[in-house]
Amino acid sequence: MDNVERKHPSALEPGVLVLNIAMAVLGSIIGLELITRLGITTNTSIIGALIAILLARIPIKVLKAFLDLNRQNLVQTAISGATFGAANAIFLPIGVTWLLGRQDLLVPMWIGATLAAIIDMTMIYWLFDTRIFPAKNPWPPGIATAETLIAAAKKGKRAMLLLYGMIAGGIVRYLGIPADIAGVAWIGNIWALTMFGIGLIVRGYSPKLFGVDINKYYAPHGIMIGAGLVALIQIILIISKKAKSIKEGELDYPLTRTEEDIKKALTRGFGLYLVIALALALLGGLYTGMSAGMFIWWFVFAAIAALVSELIVGLSAMHAGWFPAFATALIFLILGILMGFPAPALGLLVGFTAATGPAFADMGYDLKTGWIIRGEGKDIKFELEGRKQQYIAELTGLIIATTMVALFAKTYLSQNLVPPVDRVYVATIKAGASPEIAKYLIMWAIPGAIVQAIGGPDRQLGILFATGLLIKYPIAGITVLVAIAIRLLVTKMYKEEGQQALYVLGAGLIAGSTLVSFFTSTLKIGKK
C-alpha cells in the first residue's frame, strides 16, 4: 500500500450535511408511516445510498462528490438512523403514555426517549470492534448495504430502478393500495412476511370467519406476548452459542478497542442512563404515587433495564440481523408489574426500555457497512476517522427524527395511529389489575409461543403473525401475499439478479408510498 494518507470526508461538509438532513426527514416519514400503519419498520439505508448515487449522476460539480462511497455511506447512516430513531426509539415510547390516557407524560417521555436513544447510539460507537462487538462478526444488514452500495457504484442502472419504484409506489398508494408493504415483502424474510400477511387477513376478516372480533378477547396481544417470550429465549441461546464459538476460535485480528474501553463504555453508559431515568421520573411526577424507596428503586431498575435491553438487542442484531426490542421491553415490563409499580411508572418504564436498542442495532449495521467500504480496518487511522464521521451522521439523523416526532406526534395520535405493540404493552399493564384480561393473555400466549418456536429465531413467525393480528388492514394482508407471490416468480425466473432488482424496486416502493401516505392520509393534504 502507498504511504499517502487517506482523508475521510466529513459529515459536516455543507453538501453532505444538507443531503443528510433531507434524507433524515424522508427516513423519519418512512419510519413513522410504517410503524403506525403496519407495525413494522425496515432498513432504509439503501434508499439514502441510491439517492446519493442518483444525485452524483447529475452533471453539477458539487454533486459529483457523492460518487465517493464514503460519502454515500454517511448518507445511508443518517437516513437509517432517522428511520429507526423516529419510529422505534422515540415515537413508540410516546404511544404507550398516550394509550394509558396520560397526555401529561407525553413530553417527559419524548425527552427521556430522545436522550436514551442518543446514549444508545453513543454506546455502540464506544463498543464497536471490542471483544463483545467485533467488526468481523456478521451484522447481516450491514453486509447487505455494503454489497448493494459497491454493486450500485458499478451499475448505474440500479439507482434508476429506485426512481421507478418511488414513482410506482406513489401512484399505487394514491389509488389506495399500500405499496410500501409490497416493498417490504420484496426485501424482508419471505416466511416472516407471509405470516404477517396471514395475520392481517385473519384480523380483518375474523368477524366474518369466526363471527367474533378476536381483538375483544386479547388474542393478538396474548399471541405477541407468547411469541415475544420465546423470541427472547431463542436469542439468548444464539448469543451464548456464538459467544462460545468465538471464544474457542479466538479472534484472529487486532481489535481497535481494548478491554478498558469496554469497562469505560459500560460504566459511563449505566451512569448516563441512571441520570436520564431520574430526570424522567422527576419530570413524570412519579414521586407522587410511590414511596421514597420505591421511587429510588424505579429509576435504578429503569437504568438496569435500559442497559441490559440494549446489550441483548445489540448482540442479537450482530449475530442474527434482527433485534427483539419488543421482547426485551416486555420482560422488563412484566418484572415491573411483579414489583408492584403503578401504571404511570410502568408506562414510562416500558417506553424508556423500548427506546434503547434500536439506535444501537442500527448504528452497528451502519458501522459494519462503513468497515467493509473502508477496507475492513486495514488502515486503522482512516477506519477510526470514518467511524467518527458516521457517528456525526447518525446523530444528525436522530436530531431530525426527534424534531419530526415533536412536530407530528399529535397528528398521528389524534387519528389513533399508534405502533401496534404499544397496545400489547398497555394490555399487559391493565392485566396487572384485571384477572379477566390476564386470563385471556395467558391463554393466547400459548399458541403464540408454539408458532414462534416452530419458526425458529431466523423467521420470527410468531412475532410477525401477532403484529398482523394487531392491525385491522386486510388489504395490506392481500398486498403482502400478492407481492410475495411475485417475488417467488421473479426469483425462480431470474435467480439472484431478479432478487437484486426487487430489492431496489422494493426500496423505491417504500419511499414513494410512505411519502404519498404521509401527505394525503396523515396530513390530509388535498382532501376536503
CSV table of N, CA and C in Angstrom, one decimal, residues 246-343:
chain,number,residue,atom,x,y,z
A,246,ILE,N,-16.8,-18.1,19.4
A,246,ILE,CA,-15.8,-17.0,19.3
A,246,ILE,C,-14.7,-17.3,20.2
A,247,LYS,N,-15.0,-17.7,21.5
A,247,LYS,CA,-14.0,-17.9,22.5
A,247,LYS,C,-13.1,-19.1,22.0
A,248,GLU,N,-13.8,-20.1,21.5
A,248,GLU,CA,-13.0,-21.3,21.1
A,248,GLU,C,-12.1,-20.9,19.9
A,249,GLY,N,-12.6,-20.1,18.9
A,249,GLY,CA,-11.8,-19.8,17.8
A,249,GLY,C,-10.9,-18.6,18.0
A,250,GLU,N,-11.2,-17.9,19.1
A,250,GLU,CA,-10.5,-16.6,19.4
A,250,GLU,C,-10.4,-15.7,18.2
A,251,LEU,N,-10.4,-14.4,18.4
A,251,LEU,CA,-10.3,-13.5,17.2
A,251,LEU,C,-8.9,-13.5,16.6
A,252,ASP,N,-8.9,-13.6,15.3
A,252,ASP,CA,-7.6,-13.7,14.6
A,252,ASP,C,-7.1,-12.4,14.0
A,253,TYR,N,-7.6,-11.3,14.5
A,253,TYR,CA,-7.2,-10.0,14.0
A,253,TYR,C,-7.2,-9.0,15.2
A,254,PRO,N,-6.4,-7.9,15.1
A,254,PRO,CA,-6.3,-7.0,16.2
A,254,PRO,C,-7.6,-6.1,16.3
A,255,LEU,N,-8.1,-5.9,17.5
A,255,LEU,CA,-9.3,-5.1,17.7
A,255,LEU,C,-8.8,-3.6,17.8
A,256,THR,N,-9.7,-2.7,17.5
A,256,THR,CA,-9.4,-1.3,17.6
A,256,THR,C,-9.8,-0.7,19.0
A,257,ARG,N,-10.5,-1.5,19.8
A,257,ARG,CA,-10.9,-1.1,21.1
A,257,ARG,C,-10.4,-2.1,22.1
A,258,THR,N,-10.1,-1.7,23.4
A,258,THR,CA,-9.5,-2.5,24.4
A,258,THR,C,-10.5,-3.0,25.4
A,259,GLU,N,-10.1,-3.8,26.4
A,259,GLU,CA,-10.9,-4.2,27.5
A,259,GLU,C,-11.3,-3.0,28.3
A,260,GLU,N,-10.3,-2.1,28.4
A,260,GLU,CA,-10.5,-0.9,29.2
A,260,GLU,C,-11.6,-0.1,28.6
A,261,ASP,N,-11.7,0.0,27.3
A,261,ASP,CA,-12.8,0.7,26.6
A,261,ASP,C,-14.1,0.1,26.9
A,262,ILE,N,-14.2,-1.2,27.0
A,262,ILE,CA,-15.5,-1.9,27.3
A,262,ILE,C,-15.9,-1.5,28.7
A,263,LYS,N,-15.0,-1.5,29.7
A,263,LYS,CA,-15.3,-1.2,31.0
A,263,LYS,C,-15.8,0.3,31.1
A,264,LYS,N,-15.1,1.1,30.4
A,264,LYS,CA,-15.4,2.6,30.4
A,264,LYS,C,-16.8,2.8,29.8
A,265,ALA,N,-17.0,2.2,28.7
A,265,ALA,CA,-18.3,2.4,28.0
A,265,ALA,C,-19.5,1.9,28.8
A,266,LEU,N,-19.4,0.7,29.4
A,266,LEU,CA,-20.5,0.2,30.2
A,266,LEU,C,-20.7,1.0,31.5
A,267,THR,N,-19.6,1.5,32.1
A,267,THR,CA,-19.8,2.3,33.4
A,267,THR,C,-20.4,3.6,33.0
A,268,ARG,N,-19.9,4.3,32.0
A,268,ARG,CA,-20.4,5.6,31.6
A,268,ARG,C,-21.8,5.5,31.1
A,269,GLY,N,-22.1,4.5,30.3
A,269,GLY,CA,-23.5,4.3,29.8
A,269,GLY,C,-24.5,4.1,30.9
A,270,PHE,N,-24.1,3.2,31.9
A,270,PHE,CA,-25.0,3.0,33.0
A,270,PHE,C,-25.3,4.3,33.8
A,271,GLY,N,-24.2,5.0,34.0
A,271,GLY,CA,-24.3,6.3,34.8
A,271,GLY,C,-25.2,7.3,34.1
A,272,LEU,N,-25.1,7.4,32.7
A,272,LEU,CA,-25.9,8.3,32.0
A,272,LEU,C,-27.4,7.8,32.0
A,273,TYR,N,-27.6,6.5,31.9
A,273,TYR,CA,-29.0,6.0,31.9
A,273,TYR,C,-29.6,6.3,33.3
A,274,LEU,N,-28.8,6.2,34.3
A,274,LEU,CA,-29.3,6.5,35.7
A,274,LEU,C,-29.8,7.9,35.8
A,275,VAL,N,-29.0,8.8,35.3
A,275,VAL,CA,-29.3,10.3,35.3
A,275,VAL,C,-30.6,10.5,34.5
A,276,ILE,N,-30.7,9.9,33.3
A,276,ILE,CA,-31.9,10.2,32.5
A,276,ILE,C,-33.1,9.6,33.1
A,277,ALA,N,-33.0,8.4,33.7
A,277,ALA,CA,-34.1,7.7,34.3
A,277,ALA,C,-34.6,8.6,35.5
A,278,LEU,N,-33.7,9.1,36.3
A,278,LEU,CA,-34.1,10.0,37.4
A,278,LEU,C,-34.8,11.2,36.9
A,279,ALA,N,-34.2,11.9,35.8
A,279,ALA,CA,-34.9,13.0,35.2
A,279,ALA,C,-36.3,12.7,34.7
A,280,LEU,N,-36.4,11.5,34.1
A,280,LEU,CA,-37.7,11.1,33.6
A,280,LEU,C,-38.7,10.9,34.7
A,281,ALA,N,-38.2,10.3,35.8
A,281,ALA,CA,-39.1,10.0,37.0
A,281,ALA,C,-39.6,11.4,37.6
A,282,LEU,N,-38.6,12.3,37.7
A,282,LEU,CA,-39.0,13.6,38.2
A,282,LEU,C,-40.0,14.4,37.3
A,283,LEU,N,-39.6,14.4,36.0
A,283,LEU,CA,-40.5,15.1,35.1
A,283,LEU,C,-41.9,14.5,35.0
A,284,GLY,N,-41.9,13.2,35.1
A,284,GLY,CA,-43.2,12.5,35.1
A,284,GLY,C,-44.0,12.5,36.4
A,285,GLY,N,-43.4,13.1,37.4
A,285,GLY,CA,-44.1,13.2,38.7
A,285,GLY,C,-44.3,11.9,39.4
A,286,LEU,N,-43.4,10.9,39.2
A,286,LEU,CA,-43.6,9.6,39.7
A,286,LEU,C,-43.5,9.5,41.3
A,287,TYR,N,-42.8,10.6,41.8
A,287,TYR,CA,-42.7,10.6,43.3
A,287,TYR,C,-44.0,10.8,44.0
A,288,THR,N,-45.0,11.2,43.3
A,288,THR,CA,-46.3,11.4,43.9
A,288,THR,C,-47.1,10.1,44.2
A,289,GLY,N,-46.8,9.1,43.4
A,289,GLY,CA,-47.6,7.9,43.5
A,289,GLY,C,-46.8,6.7,44.2
A,290,MET,N,-45.6,7.0,44.6
A,290,MET,CA,-44.8,5.9,45.2
A,290,MET,C,-44.0,6.3,46.5
A,291,SER,N,-43.7,5.4,47.3
A,291,SER,CA,-42.9,5.7,48.5
A,291,SER,C,-41.4,6.1,48.0
A,292,ALA,N,-40.7,6.7,48.9
A,292,ALA,CA,-39.3,7.1,48.5
A,292,ALA,C,-38.4,6.0,48.1
A,293,GLY,N,-38.5,4.9,48.8
A,293,GLY,CA,-37.7,3.7,48.5
A,293,GLY,C,-38.1,3.1,47.1
A,294,MET,N,-39.4,3.1,46.8
A,294,MET,CA,-39.9,2.5,45.6
A,294,MET,C,-39.5,3.5,44.4
A,295,PHE,N,-39.5,4.8,44.7
A,295,PHE,CA,-39.1,5.8,43.7
A,295,PHE,C,-37.7,5.6,43.3
A,296,ILE,N,-36.8,5.5,44.3
A,296,ILE,CA,-35.4,5.3,44.0
A,296,ILE,C,-35.1,4.0,43.3
A,297,TRP,N,-35.8,2.9,43.7
A,297,TRP,CA,-35.7,1.6,43.0
A,297,TRP,C,-36.2,1.7,41.6
A,298,TRP,N,-37.2,2.5,41.3
A,298,TRP,CA,-37.7,2.6,39.9
A,298,TRP,C,-36.6,3.1,39.0
A,299,PHE,N,-36.0,4.3,39.4
A,299,PHE,CA,-35.0,4.8,38.4
A,299,PHE,C,-33.8,3.9,38.3
A,300,VAL,N,-33.4,3.2,39.4
A,300,VAL,CA,-32.2,2.3,39.3
A,300,VAL,C,-32.6,1.1,38.4
A,301,PHE,N,-33.8,0.6,38.6
A,301,PHE,CA,-34.3,-0.5,37.8
A,301,PHE,C,-34.4,-0.1,36.3
A,302,ALA,N,-34.9,1.1,36.1
A,302,ALA,CA,-35.1,1.6,34.7
A,302,ALA,C,-33.8,1.6,34.0
A,303,ALA,N,-32.7,2.1,34.7
A,303,ALA,CA,-31.4,2.2,34.1
A,303,ALA,C,-30.8,0.8,33.8
A,304,ILE,N,-31.0,-0.1,34.7
A,304,ILE,CA,-30.6,-1.5,34.5
A,304,ILE,C,-31.3,-2.1,33.3
A,305,ALA,N,-32.6,-1.9,33.2
A,305,ALA,CA,-33.4,-2.4,32.1
A,305,ALA,C,-32.9,-1.9,30.8
A,306,ALA,N,-32.6,-0.5,30.8
A,306,ALA,CA,-32.2,0.1,29.5
A,306,ALA,C,-30.9,-0.5,29.0
A,307,LEU,N,-29.9,-0.7,30.0
A,307,LEU,CA,-28.6,-1.2,29.6
A,307,LEU,C,-28.7,-2.7,29.1
A,308,VAL,N,-29.4,-3.5,29.9
A,308,VAL,CA,-29.5,-4.9,29.6
A,308,VAL,C,-30.2,-5.1,28.3
A,309,SER,N,-31.3,-4.4,28.1
A,309,SER,CA,-32.1,-4.5,26.9
A,309,SER,C,-31.3,-4.1,25.7
A,310,GLU,N,-30.5,-3.0,25.8
A,310,GLU,CA,-29.6,-2.5,24.7
A,310,GLU,C,-28.6,-3.6,24.3
A,311,LEU,N,-28.0,-4.3,25.3
A,311,LEU,CA,-27.0,-5.3,25.0
A,311,LEU,C,-27.6,-6.5,24.4
A,312,ILE,N,-28.8,-6.9,24.8
A,312,ILE,CA,-29.4,-8.1,24.2
A,312,ILE,C,-29.8,-7.8,22.8
A,313,VAL,N,-30.4,-6.6,22.6
A,313,VAL,CA,-30.8,-6.2,21.2
A,313,VAL,C,-29.5,-6.1,20.3
A,314,GLY,N,-28.5,-5.5,20.8
A,314,GLY,CA,-27.2,-5.3,20.1
A,314,GLY,C,-26.6,-6.7,19.7
A,315,LEU,N,-26.5,-7.6,20.6
A,315,LEU,CA,-25.9,-8.9,20.4
A,315,LEU,C,-26.8,-9.6,19.3
A,316,SER,N,-28.1,-9.5,19.5
A,316,SER,CA,-29.0,-10.2,18.5
A,316,SER,C,-28.8,-9.6,17.1
A,317,ALA,N,-28.7,-8.3,17.0
A,317,ALA,CA,-28.5,-7.6,15.7
A,317,ALA,C,-27.2,-8.1,15.1
A,318,MET,N,-26.2,-8.2,15.9
A,318,MET,CA,-24.8,-8.6,15.4
A,318,MET,C,-24.8,-10.0,14.9
A,319,HIS,N,-25.4,-10.9,15.6
A,319,HIS,CA,-25.4,-12.3,15.2
A,319,HIS,C,-26.5,-12.7,14.2
A,320,ALA,N,-27.7,-12.2,14.4
A,320,ALA,CA,-28.8,-12.7,13.6
A,320,ALA,C,-29.4,-11.7,12.6
A,321,GLY,N,-29.1,-10.4,12.8
A,321,GLY,CA,-29.5,-9.4,11.8
A,321,GLY,C,-31.0,-8.9,12.1
A,322,TRP,N,-31.5,-9.3,13.2
A,322,TRP,CA,-32.8,-8.7,13.7
A,322,TRP,C,-32.7,-8.5,15.2
A,323,PHE,N,-33.6,-7.6,15.7
A,323,PHE,CA,-33.5,-7.3,17.1
A,323,PHE,C,-34.8,-7.4,17.8
A,324,PRO,N,-34.8,-8.2,19.0
A,324,PRO,CA,-36.1,-8.4,19.7
A,324,PRO,C,-36.4,-7.3,20.7
A,325,ALA,N,-36.5,-6.1,20.2
A,325,ALA,CA,-36.7,-4.9,21.1
A,325,ALA,C,-38.0,-5.1,21.8
A,326,PHE,N,-39.1,-5.6,21.1
A,326,PHE,CA,-40.4,-5.8,21.8
A,326,PHE,C,-40.2,-6.8,23.0
A,327,ALA,N,-39.6,-7.9,22.7
A,327,ALA,CA,-39.5,-8.9,23.7
A,327,ALA,C,-38.7,-8.5,24.9
A,328,THR,N,-37.6,-7.8,24.8
A,328,THR,CA,-36.9,-7.3,25.9
A,328,THR,C,-37.6,-6.3,26.7
A,329,ALA,N,-38.3,-5.4,26.1
A,329,ALA,CA,-39.1,-4.4,26.8
A,329,ALA,C,-40.2,-5.0,27.6
A,330,LEU,N,-40.8,-6.0,26.9
A,330,LEU,CA,-41.9,-6.8,27.6
A,330,LEU,C,-41.5,-7.5,28.9
A,331,ILE,N,-40.3,-8.1,28.8
A,331,ILE,CA,-39.8,-8.8,30.0
A,331,ILE,C,-39.7,-7.8,31.2
A,332,PHE,N,-39.1,-6.7,30.9
A,332,PHE,CA,-38.9,-5.7,32.0
A,332,PHE,C,-40.2,-5.1,32.5
A,333,LEU,N,-41.2,-5.0,31.5
A,333,LEU,CA,-42.5,-4.6,31.9
A,333,LEU,C,-43.1,-5.6,32.9
A,334,ILE,N,-43.0,-6.9,32.6
A,334,ILE,CA,-43.6,-7.9,33.4
A,334,ILE,C,-42.9,-7.9,34.8
A,335,LEU,N,-41.6,-7.7,34.8
A,335,LEU,CA,-40.9,-7.6,36.1
A,335,LEU,C,-41.4,-6.4,36.9
A,336,GLY,N,-41.6,-5.3,36.2
A,336,GLY,CA,-42.1,-4.1,36.8
A,336,GLY,C,-43.4,-4.3,37.5
A,337,ILE,N,-44.3,-5.1,36.8
A,337,ILE,CA,-45.6,-5.4,37.3
A,337,ILE,C,-45.5,-6.2,38.6
A,338,LEU,N,-44.6,-7.2,38.5
A,338,LEU,CA,-44.4,-8.1,39.7
A,338,LEU,C,-43.9,-7.3,40.9
A,339,MET,N,-43.1,-6.2,40.6
A,339,MET,CA,-42.5,-5.4,41.7
A,339,MET,C,-43.6,-4.5,42.2
A,340,GLY,N,-44.7,-4.4,41.6
A,340,GLY,CA,-45.8,-3.5,42.1
A,340,GLY,C,-45.7,-2.1,41.8
A,341,PHE,N,-45.1,-1.7,40.7
A,341,PHE,CA,-45.1,-0.3,40.2
A,341,PHE,C,-46.4,0.1,39.8
A,342,PRO,N,-46.9,1.4,40.0
A,342,PRO,CA,-48.2,1.8,39.5
A,342,PRO,C,-48.2,2.0,38.0
A,343,ALA,N,-49.4,2.1,37.4
A,343,ALA,CA,-49.5,2.1,35.9
A,343,ALA,C,-48.6,3.2,35.2
